[in-house]
Amino acid sequence: QDRSAVDRFTREARAAVRLVTEHVGRVLDLGTLPSGTPFLVMELLVGETVEHRLQREGPFPRDVALQVMADTLDALTEAHALGIIHRDLK
């Protein structure tokens, strides 16, 4: 019901559709339900989060940590090239 939140959601979803890197979950569809509620459909990714893996195994070996960071930076590079600035990087 918050128009500004809906507008922000829609803007961010449209931006995410433009990302095609393998390091970001793909947005497959977006729209608005008859009730006015916006929705976003993303690909289903199977695996675990970095946080979960760190909890399970402890700190990454150096080569794994470097690869995780390189993949993250690849995704950010693509986003920035498209004019997308991520506001909530974790």
PDB file of C-alpha atoms in Angstrom:
ATOM      1  CA  GLN A   1       0.000   0.000   0.000  1.00  0.00           C
ATOM      2  CA  ASP A   2       3.049   2.262   0.369  1.00  0.00           C
ATOM      3  CA  ARG A   3       3.326   3.776  -3.115  1.00  0.00           C
ATOM      4  CA  SER A   4       6.983   4.762  -2.685  1.00  0.00           C
ATOM      5  CA  ALA A   5       7.885   1.220  -1.582  1.00  0.00           C
ATOM      6  CA  VAL A   6       6.028  -0.248  -4.577  1.00  0.00           C
ATOM      7  CA  ASP A   7       7.773   2.171  -6.941  1.00  0.00           C
ATOM      8  CA  ARG A   8      11.197   1.325  -5.451  1.00  0.00           C
ATOM      9  CA  PHE A   9      10.445  -2.421  -5.685  1.00  0.00           C
ATOM     10  CA  THR A  10       9.440  -2.049  -9.337  1.00  0.00           C
ATOM     11  CA  ARG A  11      12.502   0.060 -10.218  1.00  0.00           C
ATOM     12  CA  GLU A  12      14.862  -2.393  -8.531  1.00  0.00           C
ATOM     13  CA  ALA A  13      13.177  -5.410 -10.143  1.00  0.00           C
ATOM     14  CA  ARG A  14      13.437  -3.838 -13.615  1.00  0.00           C
ATOM     15  CA  ALA A  15      17.114  -3.139 -12.994  1.00  0.00           C
ATOM     16  CA  ALA A  16      17.705  -6.723 -11.830  1.00  0.00           C
ATOM     17  CA  VAL A  17      16.139  -8.094 -15.045  1.00  0.00           C
ATOM     18  CA  ARG A  18      19.022  -6.511 -16.968  1.00  0.00           C
ATOM     19  CA  LEU A  19      21.700  -8.484 -15.095  1.00  0.00           C
ATOM     20  CA  VAL A  20      22.784 -11.664 -16.854  1.00  0.00           C
ATOM     21  CA  THR A  21      25.912 -12.639 -14.933  1.00  0.00           C
ATOM     22  CA  GLU A  22      26.066 -16.168 -13.572  1.00  0.00           C
ATOM     23  CA  HIS A  23      26.820 -14.664 -10.163  1.00  0.00           C
ATOM     24  CA  VAL A  24      23.368 -13.130  -9.638  1.00  0.00           C
ATOM     25  CA  GLY A  25      20.026 -14.943  -9.454  1.00  0.00           C
ATOM     26  CA  ARG A  26      18.022 -14.189 -12.590  1.00  0.00           C
ATOM     27  CA  VAL A  27      14.723 -12.362 -12.474  1.00  0.00           C
ATOM     28  CA  LEU A  28      12.325 -14.274 -14.717  1.00  0.00           C
ATOM     29  CA  ASP A  29       9.174 -12.180 -14.434  1.00  0.00           C
ATOM     30  CA  LEU A  30       7.678  -9.243 -12.613  1.00  0.00           C
ATOM     31  CA  GLY A  31       4.280  -7.668 -12.516  1.00  0.00           C
ATOM     32  CA  THR A  32       1.344  -6.713 -10.378  1.00  0.00           C
ATOM     33  CA  LEU A  33      -1.415  -8.964  -9.048  1.00  0.00           C
ATOM     34  CA  PRO A  34      -5.058  -7.907  -9.494  1.00  0.00           C
ATOM     35  CA  SER A  35      -4.946  -6.802  -5.837  1.00  0.00           C
ATOM     36  CA  GLY A  36      -2.232  -4.298  -6.724  1.00  0.00           C
ATOM     37  CA  THR A  37       0.525  -6.245  -4.971  1.00  0.00           C
ATOM     38  CA  PRO A  38       3.725  -6.307  -7.003  1.00  0.00           C
ATOM     39  CA  PHE A  39       5.517  -9.622  -7.513  1.00  0.00           C
ATOM     40  CA  LEU A  40       8.877 -10.864  -8.680  1.00  0.00           C
ATOM     41  CA  VAL A  41       9.723 -14.345  -9.956  1.00  0.00           C
ATOM     42  CA  MET A  42      13.352 -15.443  -9.703  1.00  0.00           C
ATOM     43  CA  GLU A  43      15.162 -18.610 -10.649  1.00  0.00           C
ATOM     44  CA  LEU A  44      15.422 -21.236  -7.939  1.00  0.00           C
ATOM     45  CA  LEU A  45      19.030 -21.713  -6.890  1.00  0.00           C
ATOM     46  CA  VAL A  46      20.043 -24.822  -5.010  1.00  0.00           C
ATOM     47  CA  GLY A  47      22.938 -24.619  -2.596  1.00  0.00           C
ATOM     48  CA  GLU A  48      23.935 -22.800   0.530  1.00  0.00           C
ATOM     49  CA  THR A  49      24.680 -19.225   1.414  1.00  0.00           C
ATOM     50  CA  VAL A  50      28.174 -18.001   2.127  1.00  0.00           C
ATOM     51  CA  GLU A  51      27.022 -17.307   5.679  1.00  0.00           C
ATOM     52  CA  HIS A  52      25.843 -20.899   6.178  1.00  0.00           C
ATOM     53  CA  ARG A  53      29.042 -22.325   4.745  1.00  0.00           C
ATOM     54  CA  LEU A  54      31.140 -20.120   7.026  1.00  0.00           C
ATOM     55  CA  GLN A  55      29.134 -21.313  10.023  1.00  0.00           C
ATOM     56  CA  ARG A  56      29.540 -24.935   8.961  1.00  0.00           C
ATOM     57  CA  GLU A  57      33.223 -24.902   7.936  1.00  0.00           C
ATOM     58  CA  GLY A  58      34.725 -21.779   9.480  1.00  0.00           C
ATOM     59  CA  PRO A  59      36.861 -19.299   7.557  1.00  0.00           C
ATOM     60  CA  PHE A  60      37.479 -20.058   3.891  1.00  0.00           C
ATOM     61  CA  PRO A  61      40.909 -21.053   2.696  1.00  0.00           C
ATOM     62  CA  ARG A  62      42.582 -18.137   0.947  1.00  0.00           C
ATOM     63  CA  ASP A  63      41.944 -19.409  -2.615  1.00  0.00           C
ATOM     64  CA  VAL A  64      38.225 -19.950  -1.904  1.00  0.00           C
ATOM     65  CA  ALA A  65      37.865 -16.506  -0.315  1.00  0.00           C
ATOM     66  CA  LEU A  66      39.552 -14.908  -3.315  1.00  0.00           C
ATOM     67  CA  GLN A  67      37.220 -16.736  -5.717  1.00  0.00           C
ATOM     68  CA  VAL A  68      34.110 -15.676  -3.773  1.00  0.00           C
ATOM     69  CA  MET A  69      35.288 -12.067  -3.851  1.00  0.00           C
ATOM     70  CA  ALA A  70      36.196 -12.246  -7.557  1.00  0.00           C
ATOM     71  CA  ASP A  71      32.718 -13.597  -8.388  1.00  0.00           C
ATOM     72  CA  THR A  72      31.097 -10.879  -6.280  1.00  0.00           C
ATOM     73  CA  LEU A  73      33.157  -8.186  -7.971  1.00  0.00           C
ATOM     74  CA  ASP A  74      32.270  -9.576 -11.419  1.00  0.00           C
ATOM     75  CA  ALA A  75      28.586  -9.183 -10.568  1.00  0.00           C
ATOM     76  CA  LEU A  76      29.111  -5.662  -9.216  1.00  0.00           C
ATOM     77  CA  THR A  77      31.131  -4.709 -12.296  1.00  0.00           C
ATOM     78  CA  GLU A  78      28.252  -5.750 -14.561  1.00  0.00           C
ATOM     79  CA  ALA A  79      25.724  -3.926 -12.405  1.00  0.00           C
ATOM     80  CA  HIS A  80      27.793  -0.737 -12.334  1.00  0.00           C
ATOM     81  CA  ALA A  81      28.302  -0.889 -16.116  1.00  0.00           C
ATOM     82  CA  LEU A  82      24.497  -0.841 -16.428  1.00  0.00           C
ATOM     83  CA  GLY A  83      24.232   2.095 -14.028  1.00  0.00           C
ATOM     84  CA  ILE A  84      22.914  -0.075 -11.199  1.00  0.00           C
ATOM     85  CA  ILE A  85      24.245   0.689  -7.735  1.00  0.00           C
ATOM     86  CA  HIS A  86      23.557  -2.001  -5.131  1.00  0.00           C
ATOM     87  CA  ARG A  87      22.320  -0.432  -1.900  1.00  0.00           C
ATOM     88  CA  ASP A  88      22.282  -3.516   0.309  1.00  0.00           C
ATOM     89  CA  LEU A  89      25.368  -5.592  -0.357  1.00  0.00           C
ATOM     90  CA  LYS A  90      25.944  -8.440   2.096  1.00  0.00           C
TER      91      LYS A  90
END
